[in-house]
Structure formats: structure tokens, C-alpha cells
Amino acid sequence: GISRGSHLKVNRVGYSHHAIYLGNGSVIHYQNGSVKVDDIEDFAKGGSIITVDSVKLYSTDEIINRAYSRLGENEYNLIFNNCEHFALWCRNGE
């Protein structure tokens, strides 16, 4: 099973998409330019979900709180502030 605060990734055609698992079948991620909560099925879009073993410097609750602190943010940037950056920032401040 996937644990709360996990860094998830799904490979799509030409790129991979990242999220933080919130528990209860929900993820938080950058989708269509803003940070939002979605069902894990919507995140996966039929792809297989990979758990990324990224550095975890915060407790699970801190990771979740950090993720929620950016809910609604719409400063997506493919190079500087993408879905992977968001997931890493939640887990380790990178």
C-alpha cells in the first residue's frame, strides 16, 4: 500500500507526472497550472503508479501540511516550478 506523504509518479507519453499522497485515495499535485487535490485514479489516468524514494526530511504530517499550504497556487513553471519540484519541496524543501 501507499502511505500518506508518499511521493508518487506516473509515466505518461513523453513525460512523468508527480504528486503527494494524502491518504484515503487522494493526491495533491500541480494539474493544469495549479495545485489541487484529486482522486488517485484521476492522477494515474490508467497508468501504473510508482512510489519515488525521494529524500524525506519532514514528518508525514509536515509533508501534508506543506502540500496544503500551496493549495490553489498557480505559479506553475515547467523548468522552475513543476509537479516534481512541488512533490520534492513538500518532502524535503528542495
PDB file of N, CA and C in Angstrom:
ATOM      1  N   GLY A   1       0.816  -1.215   0.000  1.00  0.00           N
ATOM      2  CA  GLY A   1       0.000   0.000   0.000  1.00  0.00           C
ATOM      3  C   GLY A   1       0.847   1.260   0.000  1.00  0.00           C
ATOM      4  N   ILE A   2       0.241   2.321  -0.396  1.00  0.00           N
ATOM      5  CA  ILE A   2       0.918   3.621  -0.457  1.00  0.00           C
ATOM      6  C   ILE A   2       0.642   4.350   0.855  1.00  0.00           C
ATOM      7  N   SER A   3       1.693   4.917   1.435  1.00  0.00           N
ATOM      8  CA  SER A   3       1.487   5.613   2.705  1.00  0.00           C
ATOM      9  C   SER A   3       1.330   7.117   2.504  1.00  0.00           C
ATOM     10  N   ARG A   4       0.659   7.759   3.467  1.00  0.00           N
ATOM     11  CA  ARG A   4       0.456   9.210   3.432  1.00  0.00           C
ATOM     12  C   ARG A   4       1.806   9.908   3.340  1.00  0.00           C
ATOM     13  N   GLY A   5       1.857  10.949   2.516  1.00  0.00           N
ATOM     14  CA  GLY A   5       3.093  11.703   2.353  1.00  0.00           C
ATOM     15  C   GLY A   5       4.022  11.124   1.303  1.00  0.00           C
ATOM     16  N   SER A   6       3.632   9.996   0.719  1.00  0.00           N
ATOM     17  CA  SER A   6       4.474   9.388  -0.325  1.00  0.00           C
ATOM     18  C   SER A   6       4.549  10.277  -1.554  1.00  0.00           C
ATOM     19  N   HIS A   7       5.705  10.219  -2.200  1.00  0.00           N
ATOM     20  CA  HIS A   7       5.940  10.907  -3.476  1.00  0.00           C
ATOM     21  C   HIS A   7       5.577   9.901  -4.571  1.00  0.00           C
ATOM     22  N   LEU A   8       4.543  10.199  -5.331  1.00  0.00           N
ATOM     23  CA  LEU A   8       4.074   9.302  -6.383  1.00  0.00           C
ATOM     24  C   LEU A   8       4.414   9.852  -7.754  1.00  0.00           C
ATOM     25  N   LYS A   9       4.600   8.933  -8.679  1.00  0.00           N
ATOM     26  CA  LYS A   9       4.903   9.316 -10.058  1.00  0.00           C
ATOM     27  C   LYS A   9       4.148   8.379 -10.977  1.00  0.00           C
ATOM     28  N   VAL A  10       3.667   8.910 -12.073  1.00  0.00           N
ATOM     29  CA  VAL A  10       3.082   8.083 -13.124  1.00  0.00           C
ATOM     30  C   VAL A  10       3.687   8.536 -14.446  1.00  0.00           C
ATOM     31  N   ASN A  11       4.100   7.581 -15.255  1.00  0.00           N
ATOM     32  CA  ASN A  11       4.694   7.923 -16.539  1.00  0.00           C
ATOM     33  C   ASN A  11       3.594   8.098 -17.581  1.00  0.00           C
ATOM     34  N   ARG A  12       3.661   9.212 -18.272  1.00  0.00           N
ATOM     35  CA  ARG A  12       2.723   9.494 -19.347  1.00  0.00           C
ATOM     36  C   ARG A  12       3.540   9.584 -20.626  1.00  0.00           C
ATOM     37  N   VAL A  13       2.862   9.739 -21.743  1.00  0.00           N
ATOM     38  CA  VAL A  13       3.581   9.812 -23.015  1.00  0.00           C
ATOM     39  C   VAL A  13       4.468  11.054 -23.026  1.00  0.00           C
ATOM     40  N   GLY A  14       5.782  10.835 -23.057  1.00  0.00           N
ATOM     41  CA  GLY A  14       6.722  11.944 -23.169  1.00  0.00           C
ATOM     42  C   GLY A  14       7.103  12.637 -21.874  1.00  0.00           C
ATOM     43  N   TYR A  15       6.458  12.294 -20.781  1.00  0.00           N
ATOM     44  CA  TYR A  15       6.820  12.948 -19.519  1.00  0.00           C
ATOM     45  C   TYR A  15       6.307  12.112 -18.356  1.00  0.00           C
ATOM     46  N   SER A  16       6.697  12.488 -17.151  1.00  0.00           N
ATOM     47  CA  SER A  16       6.157  11.837 -15.961  1.00  0.00           C
ATOM     48  C   SER A  16       5.483  12.896 -15.103  1.00  0.00           C
ATOM     49  N   HIS A  17       4.479  12.456 -14.341  1.00  0.00           N
ATOM     50  CA  HIS A  17       3.713  13.377 -13.510  1.00  0.00           C
ATOM     51  C   HIS A  17       3.846  12.954 -12.052  1.00  0.00           C
ATOM     52  N   HIS A  18       3.947  13.932 -11.162  1.00  0.00           N
ATOM     53  CA  HIS A  18       4.252  13.676  -9.756  1.00  0.00           C
ATOM     54  C   HIS A  18       3.169  14.240  -8.841  1.00  0.00           C
ATOM     55  N   ALA A  19       3.026  13.604  -7.672  1.00  0.00           N
ATOM     56  CA  ALA A  19       2.051  14.063  -6.682  1.00  0.00           C
ATOM     57  C   ALA A  19       2.487  13.592  -5.295  1.00  0.00           C
ATOM     58  N   ILE A  20       1.837  14.146  -4.300  1.00  0.00           N
ATOM     59  CA  ILE A  20       1.999  13.688  -2.917  1.00  0.00           C
ATOM     60  C   ILE A  20       0.698  12.997  -2.520  1.00  0.00           C
ATOM     61  N   TYR A  21       0.837  11.812  -1.910  1.00  0.00           N
ATOM     62  CA  TYR A  21      -0.346  11.066  -1.494  1.00  0.00           C
ATOM     63  C   TYR A  21      -0.859  11.583  -0.153  1.00  0.00           C
ATOM     64  N   LEU A  22      -2.156  11.910  -0.100  1.00  0.00           N
ATOM     65  CA  LEU A  22      -2.767  12.472   1.098  1.00  0.00           C
ATOM     66  C   LEU A  22      -3.438  11.409   1.957  1.00  0.00           C
ATOM     67  N   GLY A  23      -3.597  10.215   1.415  1.00  0.00           N
ATOM     68  CA  GLY A  23      -4.367   9.186   2.103  1.00  0.00           C
ATOM     69  C   GLY A  23      -5.795   9.162   1.580  1.00  0.00           C
ATOM     70  N   ASN A  24      -6.521   8.109   1.919  1.00  0.00           N
ATOM     71  CA  ASN A  24      -7.933   7.979   1.517  1.00  0.00           C
ATOM     72  C   ASN A  24      -8.150   8.140   0.015  1.00  0.00           C
ATOM     73  N   GLY A  25      -7.187   7.689  -0.789  1.00  0.00           N
ATOM     74  CA  GLY A  25      -7.357   7.716  -2.236  1.00  0.00           C
ATOM     75  C   GLY A  25      -7.211   9.082  -2.871  1.00  0.00           C
ATOM     76  N   SER A  26      -6.636  10.046  -2.152  1.00  0.00           N
ATOM     77  CA  SER A  26      -6.462  11.399  -2.699  1.00  0.00           C
ATOM     78  C   SER A  26      -4.996  11.769  -2.833  1.00  0.00           C
ATOM     79  N   VAL A  27      -4.713  12.585  -3.842  1.00  0.00           N
ATOM     80  CA  VAL A  27      -3.374  13.132  -4.028  1.00  0.00           C
ATOM     81  C   VAL A  27      -3.481  14.643  -4.151  1.00  0.00           C
ATOM     82  N   ILE A  28      -2.350  15.316  -3.933  1.00  0.00           N
ATOM     83  CA  ILE A  28      -2.261  16.754  -4.188  1.00  0.00           C
ATOM     84  C   ILE A  28      -1.123  16.940  -5.175  1.00  0.00           C
ATOM     85  N   HIS A  29      -1.380  17.751  -6.213  1.00  0.00           N
ATOM     86  CA  HIS A  29      -0.396  17.885  -7.288  1.00  0.00           C
ATOM     87  C   HIS A  29      -0.650  19.154  -8.086  1.00  0.00           C
ATOM     88  N   TYR A  30       0.337  19.469  -8.918  1.00  0.00           N
ATOM     89  CA  TYR A  30       0.161  20.552  -9.892  1.00  0.00           C
ATOM     90  C   TYR A  30      -0.548  19.954 -11.090  1.00  0.00           C
ATOM     91  N   GLN A  31      -1.757  20.411 -11.364  1.00  0.00           N
ATOM     92  CA  GLN A  31      -2.519  19.912 -12.505  1.00  0.00           C
ATOM     93  C   GLN A  31      -3.105  21.100 -13.245  1.00  0.00           C
ATOM     94  N   ASN A  32      -2.863  21.176 -14.554  1.00  0.00           N
ATOM     95  CA  ASN A  32      -3.364  22.290 -15.366  1.00  0.00           C
ATOM     96  C   ASN A  32      -2.997  23.640 -14.758  1.00  0.00           C
ATOM     97  N   GLY A  33      -1.766  23.721 -14.241  1.00  0.00           N
ATOM     98  CA  GLY A  33      -1.235  25.008 -13.806  1.00  0.00           C
ATOM     99  C   GLY A  33      -1.525  25.421 -12.386  1.00  0.00           C
ATOM    100  N   SER A  34      -2.278  24.609 -11.619  1.00  0.00           N
ATOM    101  CA  SER A  34      -2.470  24.987 -10.225  1.00  0.00           C
ATOM    102  C   SER A  34      -2.438  23.761  -9.320  1.00  0.00           C
ATOM    103  N   VAL A  35      -2.152  24.019  -8.046  1.00  0.00           N
ATOM    104  CA  VAL A  35      -2.072  22.939  -7.064  1.00  0.00           C
ATOM    105  C   VAL A  35      -3.492  22.565  -6.645  1.00  0.00           C
ATOM    106  N   LYS A  36      -3.835  21.295  -6.812  1.00  0.00           N
ATOM    107  CA  LYS A  36      -5.182  20.846  -6.469  1.00  0.00           C
ATOM    108  C   LYS A  36      -5.173  19.426  -5.936  1.00  0.00           C
ATOM    109  N   VAL A  37      -6.280  19.070  -5.288  1.00  0.00           N
ATOM    110  CA  VAL A  37      -6.477  17.723  -4.754  1.00  0.00           C
ATOM    111  C   VAL A  37      -7.312  16.942  -5.765  1.00  0.00           C
ATOM    112  N   ASP A  38      -6.912  15.714  -6.023  1.00  0.00           N
ATOM    113  CA  ASP A  38      -7.620  14.850  -6.969  1.00  0.00           C
ATOM    114  C   ASP A  38      -7.674  13.425  -6.442  1.00  0.00           C
ATOM    115  N   ASP A  39      -8.586  12.640  -7.007  1.00  0.00           N
ATOM    116  CA  ASP A  39      -8.584  11.197  -6.750  1.00  0.00           C
ATOM    117  C   ASP A  39      -7.343  10.594  -7.370  1.00  0.00           C
ATOM    118  N   ILE A  40      -6.831   9.548  -6.720  1.00  0.00           N
ATOM    119  CA  ILE A  40      -5.626   8.902  -7.230  1.00  0.00           C
ATOM    120  C   ILE A  40      -5.867   8.309  -8.619  1.00  0.00           C
ATOM    121  N   GLU A  41      -7.094   7.884  -8.914  1.00  0.00           N
ATOM    122  CA  GLU A  41      -7.397   7.343 -10.246  1.00  0.00           C
ATOM    123  C   GLU A  41      -7.270   8.427 -11.313  1.00  0.00           C
ATOM    124  N   ASP A  42      -7.724   9.644 -10.973  1.00  0.00           N
ATOM    125  CA  ASP A  42      -7.602  10.756 -11.924  1.00  0.00           C
ATOM    126  C   ASP A  42      -6.146  11.105 -12.163  1.00  0.00           C
ATOM    127  N   PHE A  43      -5.356  11.022 -11.100  1.00  0.00           N
ATOM    128  CA  PHE A  43      -3.920  11.270 -11.212  1.00  0.00           C
ATOM    129  C   PHE A  43      -3.273  10.223 -12.117  1.00  0.00           C
ATOM    130  N   ALA A  44      -3.611   8.945 -11.912  1.00  0.00           N
ATOM    131  CA  ALA A  44      -2.967   7.862 -12.654  1.00  0.00           C
ATOM    132  C   ALA A  44      -3.401   7.829 -14.119  1.00  0.00           C
ATOM    133  N   LYS A  45      -4.655   8.180 -14.388  1.00  0.00           N
ATOM    134  CA  LYS A  45      -5.198   8.106 -15.752  1.00  0.00           C
ATOM    135  C   LYS A  45      -4.884   6.759 -16.404  1.00  0.00           C
ATOM    136  N   GLY A  46      -5.023   5.696 -15.643  1.00  0.00           N
ATOM    137  CA  GLY A  46      -4.804   4.354 -16.189  1.00  0.00           C
ATOM    138  C   GLY A  46      -3.358   3.895 -16.190  1.00  0.00           C
ATOM    139  N   GLY A  47      -2.434   4.795 -15.859  1.00  0.00           N
ATOM    140  CA  GLY A  47      -1.024   4.424 -15.811  1.00  0.00           C
ATOM    141  C   GLY A  47      -0.694   3.736 -14.496  1.00  0.00           C
ATOM    142  N   SER A  48       0.468   3.094 -14.437  1.00  0.00           N
ATOM    143  CA  SER A  48       0.851   2.467 -13.177  1.00  0.00           C
ATOM    144  C   SER A  48       1.571   3.481 -12.298  1.00  0.00           C
ATOM    145  N   ILE A  49       1.212   3.480 -11.028  1.00  0.00           N
ATOM    146  CA  ILE A  49       1.749   4.443 -10.074  1.00  0.00           C
ATOM    147  C   ILE A  49       3.037   3.903  -9.472  1.00  0.00           C
ATOM    148  N   ILE A  50       4.057   4.726  -9.497  1.00  0.00           N
ATOM    149  CA  ILE A  50       5.373   4.386  -8.964  1.00  0.00           C
ATOM    150  C   ILE A  50       5.578   5.230  -7.705  1.00  0.00           C
ATOM    151  N   THR A  51       6.077   4.600  -6.636  1.00  0.00           N
ATOM    152  CA  THR A  51       6.451   5.365  -5.443  1.00  0.00           C
ATOM    153  C   THR A  51       7.907   5.785  -5.599  1.00  0.00           C
ATOM    154  N   VAL A  52       8.156   7.088  -5.531  1.00  0.00           N
ATOM    155  CA  VAL A  52       9.506   7.630  -5.686  1.00  0.00           C
ATOM    156  C   VAL A  52      10.148   7.720  -4.305  1.00  0.00           C
ATOM    157  N   ASP A  53      11.346   7.178  -4.193  1.00  0.00           N
ATOM    158  CA  ASP A  53      12.056   7.204  -2.914  1.00  0.00           C
ATOM    159  C   ASP A  53      12.851   8.497  -2.785  1.00  0.00           C
ATOM    160  N   SER A  54      12.141   9.626  -2.820  1.00  0.00           N
ATOM    161  CA  SER A  54      12.831  10.906  -2.706  1.00  0.00           C
ATOM    162  C   SER A  54      13.151  11.178  -1.235  1.00  0.00           C
ATOM    163  N   VAL A  55      14.139  12.026  -1.015  1.00  0.00           N
ATOM    164  CA  VAL A  55      14.586  12.351   0.335  1.00  0.00           C
ATOM    165  C   VAL A  55      13.419  12.917   1.142  1.00  0.00           C
ATOM    166  N   LYS A  56      13.243  12.388   2.340  1.00  0.00           N
ATOM    167  CA  LYS A  56      12.162  12.833   3.224  1.00  0.00           C
ATOM    168  C   LYS A  56      12.773  13.451   4.470  1.00  0.00           C
ATOM    169  N   LEU A  57      12.694  14.779   4.563  1.00  0.00           N
ATOM    170  CA  LEU A  57      13.268  15.479   5.703  1.00  0.00           C
ATOM    171  C   LEU A  57      12.214  15.917   6.713  1.00  0.00           C
ATOM    172  N   TYR A  58      10.949  15.790   6.338  1.00  0.00           N
ATOM    173  CA  TYR A  58       9.858  16.221   7.205  1.00  0.00           C
ATOM    174  C   TYR A  58       9.024  15.023   7.621  1.00  0.00           C
ATOM    175  N   SER A  59       8.295  15.170   8.722  1.00  0.00           N
ATOM    176  CA  SER A  59       7.366  14.126   9.132  1.00  0.00           C
ATOM    177  C   SER A  59       6.222  14.061   8.131  1.00  0.00           C
ATOM    178  N   THR A  60       5.494  12.960   8.158  1.00  0.00           N
ATOM    179  CA  THR A  60       4.359  12.800   7.255  1.00  0.00           C
ATOM    180  C   THR A  60       3.383  13.960   7.390  1.00  0.00           C
ATOM    181  N   ASP A  61       3.043  14.332   8.632  1.00  0.00           N
ATOM    182  CA  ASP A  61       2.094  15.430   8.840  1.00  0.00           C
ATOM    183  C   ASP A  61       2.641  16.748   8.290  1.00  0.00           C
ATOM    184  N   GLU A  62       3.940  16.978   8.479  1.00  0.00           N
ATOM    185  CA  GLU A  62       4.539  18.205   7.941  1.00  0.00           C
ATOM    186  C   GLU A  62       4.478  18.212   6.413  1.00  0.00           C
ATOM    187  N   ILE A  63       4.743  17.069   5.796  1.00  0.00           N
ATOM    188  CA  ILE A  63       4.680  16.969   4.330  1.00  0.00           C
ATOM    189  C   ILE A  63       3.286  17.333   3.843  1.00  0.00           C
ATOM    190  N   ILE A  64       2.269  16.750   4.485  1.00  0.00           N
ATOM    191  CA  ILE A  64       0.876  17.022   4.111  1.00  0.00           C
ATOM    192  C   ILE A  64       0.546  18.501   4.326  1.00  0.00           C
ATOM    193  N   ASN A  65       0.977  19.049   5.470  1.00  0.00           N
ATOM    194  CA  ASN A  65       0.710  20.465   5.761  1.00  0.00           C
ATOM    195  C   ASN A  65       1.400  21.381   4.763  1.00  0.00           C
ATOM    196  N   ARG A  66       2.626  21.044   4.387  1.00  0.00           N
ATOM    197  CA  ARG A  66       3.347  21.834   3.386  1.00  0.00           C
ATOM    198  C   ARG A  66       2.605  21.792   2.056  1.00  0.00           C
ATOM    199  N   ALA A  67       2.134  20.617   1.689  1.00  0.00           N
ATOM    200  CA  ALA A  67       1.394  20.480   0.432  1.00  0.00           C
ATOM    201  C   ALA A  67       0.136  21.350   0.447  1.00  0.00           C
ATOM    202  N   TYR A  68      -0.636  21.244   1.535  1.00  0.00           N
ATOM    203  CA  TYR A  68      -1.869  22.029   1.642  1.00  0.00           C
ATOM    204  C   TYR A  68      -1.603  23.529   1.678  1.00  0.00           C
ATOM    205  N   SER A  69      -0.419  23.919   2.180  1.00  0.00           N
ATOM    206  CA  SER A  69      -0.103  25.350   2.271  1.00  0.00           C
ATOM    207  C   SER A  69      -0.037  25.993   0.885  1.00  0.00           C
ATOM    208  N   ARG A  70       0.115  25.165  -0.148  1.00  0.00           N
ATOM    209  CA  ARG A  70       0.229  25.692  -1.518  1.00  0.00           C
ATOM    210  C   ARG A  70      -1.006  25.402  -2.359  1.00  0.00           C
ATOM    211  N   LEU A  71      -2.056  24.863  -1.737  1.00  0.00           N
ATOM    212  CA  LEU A  71      -3.287  24.567  -2.454  1.00  0.00           C
ATOM    213  C   LEU A  71      -3.809  25.830  -3.137  1.00  0.00           C
ATOM    214  N   GLY A  72      -4.115  25.715  -4.424  1.00  0.00           N
ATOM    215  CA  GLY A  72      -4.613  26.865  -5.167  1.00  0.00           C
ATOM    216  C   GLY A  72      -3.530  27.711  -5.805  1.00  0.00           C
ATOM    217  N   GLU A  73      -2.280  27.440  -5.462  1.00  0.00           N
ATOM    218  CA  GLU A  73      -1.172  28.175  -6.091  1.00  0.00           C
ATOM    219  C   GLU A  73      -1.219  27.947  -7.595  1.00  0.00           C
ATOM    220  N   ASN A  74      -0.959  28.995  -8.360  1.00  0.00           N
ATOM    221  CA  ASN A  74      -0.919  28.832  -9.818  1.00  0.00           C
ATOM    222  C   ASN A  74       0.302  29.509 -10.411  1.00  0.00           C
ATOM    223  N   GLU A  75       1.452  29.071  -9.917  1.00  0.00           N
ATOM    224  CA  GLU A  75       2.723  29.607 -10.405  1.00  0.00           C
ATOM    225  C   GLU A  75       3.529  28.506 -11.076  1.00  0.00           C
ATOM    226  N   TYR A  76       2.804  27.628 -11.780  1.00  0.00           N
ATOM    227  CA  TYR A  76       3.462  26.509 -12.454  1.00  0.00           C
ATOM    228  C   TYR A  76       4.480  27.014 -13.469  1.00  0.00           C
ATOM    229  N   ASN A  77       5.636  26.366 -13.482  1.00  0.00           N
ATOM    230  CA  ASN A  77       6.655  26.652 -14.490  1.00  0.00           C
ATOM    231  C   ASN A  77       7.346  25.336 -14.801  1.00  0.00           C
ATOM    232  N   LEU A  78       7.350  24.956 -16.058  1.00  0.00           N
ATOM    233  CA  LEU A  78       7.896  23.656 -16.450  1.00  0.00           C
ATOM    234  C   LEU A  78       9.329  23.472 -15.980  1.00  0.00           C
ATOM    235  N   ILE A  79      10.124  24.534 -16.022  1.00  0.00           N
ATOM    236  CA  ILE A  79      11.541  24.441 -15.700  1.00  0.00           C
ATOM    237  C   ILE A  79      11.798  24.645 -14.203  1.00  0.00           C
ATOM    238  N   PHE A  80      11.128  25.628 -13.603  1.00  0.00           N
ATOM    239  CA  PHE A  80      11.480  26.043 -12.253  1.00  0.00           C
ATOM    240  C   PHE A  80      10.487  25.630 -11.173  1.00  0.00           C
ATOM    241  N   ASN A  81       9.239  25.333 -11.532  1.00  0.00           N
ATOM    242  CA  ASN A  81       8.217  25.047 -10.520  1.00  0.00           C
ATOM    243  C   ASN A  81       7.194  24.077 -11.095  1.00  0.00           C
ATOM    244  N   ASN A  82       7.637  22.850 -11.355  1.00  0.00           N
ATOM    245  CA  ASN A  82       6.737  21.871 -11.950  1.00  0.00           C
ATOM    246  C   ASN A  82       6.231  20.889 -10.904  1.00  0.00           C
ATOM    247  N   CYS A  83       5.495  19.862 -11.345  1.00  0.00           N
ATOM    248  CA  CYS A  83       4.881  18.930 -10.399  1.00  0.00           C
ATOM    249  C   CYS A  83       5.924  18.156  -9.601  1.00  0.00           C
ATOM    250  N   GLU A  84       7.066  17.866 -10.208  1.00  0.00           N
ATOM    251  CA  GLU A  84       8.122  17.164  -9.474  1.00  0.00           C
ATOM    252  C   GLU A  84       8.739  18.076  -8.423  1.00  0.00           C
ATOM    253  N   HIS A  85       8.997  19.336  -8.780  1.00  0.00           N
ATOM    254  CA  HIS A  85       9.531  20.287  -7.812  1.00  0.00           C
ATOM    255  C   HIS A  85       8.588  20.415  -6.617  1.00  0.00           C
ATOM    256  N   PHE A  86       7.290  20.471  -6.898  1.00  0.00           N
ATOM    257  CA  PHE A  86       6.294  20.597  -5.825  1.00  0.00           C
ATOM    258  C   PHE A  86       6.385  19.408  -4.872  1.00  0.00           C
ATOM    259  N   ALA A  87       6.431  18.194  -5.427  1.00  0.00           N
ATOM    260  CA  ALA A  87       6.490  16.987  -4.587  1.00  0.00           C
ATOM    261  C   ALA A  87       7.766  16.983  -3.751  1.00  0.00           C
ATOM    262  N   LEU A  88       8.883  17.349  -4.368  1.00  0.00           N
ATOM    263  CA  LEU A  88      10.162  17.361  -3.633  1.00  0.00           C
ATOM    264  C   LEU A  88      10.152  18.431  -2.548  1.00  0.00           C
ATOM    265  N   TRP A  89       9.593  19.611  -2.861  1.00  0.00           N
ATOM    266  CA  TRP A  89       9.539  20.689  -1.881  1.00  0.00           C
ATOM    267  C   TRP A  89       8.714  20.258  -0.655  1.00  0.00           C
ATOM    268  N   CYS A  90       7.610  19.576  -0.899  1.00  0.00           N
ATOM    269  CA  CYS A  90       6.782  19.108   0.223  1.00  0.00           C
ATOM    270  C   CYS A  90       7.551  18.163   1.120  1.00  0.00           C
ATOM    271  N   ARG A  91       8.384  17.306   0.532  1.00  0.00           N
ATOM    272  CA  ARG A  91       9.080  16.265   1.287  1.00  0.00           C
ATOM    273  C   ARG A  91      10.401  16.723   1.901  1.00  0.00           C
ATOM    274  N   ASN A  92      11.097  17.622   1.209  1.00  0.00           N
ATOM    275  CA  ASN A  92      12.438  17.971   1.710  1.00  0.00           C
ATOM    276  C   ASN A  92      12.850  19.423   1.516  1.00  0.00           C
ATOM    277  N   GLY A  93      11.962  20.256   1.017  1.00  0.00           N
ATOM    278  CA  GLY A  93      12.274  21.674   0.889  1.00  0.00           C
ATOM    279  C   GLY A  93      13.144  22.020  -0.281  1.00  0.00           C
ATOM    280  N   GLU A  94      13.424  21.030  -1.162  1.00  0.00           N
ATOM    281  CA  GLU A  94      14.302  21.269  -2.313  1.00  0.00           C
ATOM    282  C   GLU A  94      13.694  22.283  -3.268  1.00  0.00           C
TER     283      GLU A  94
END
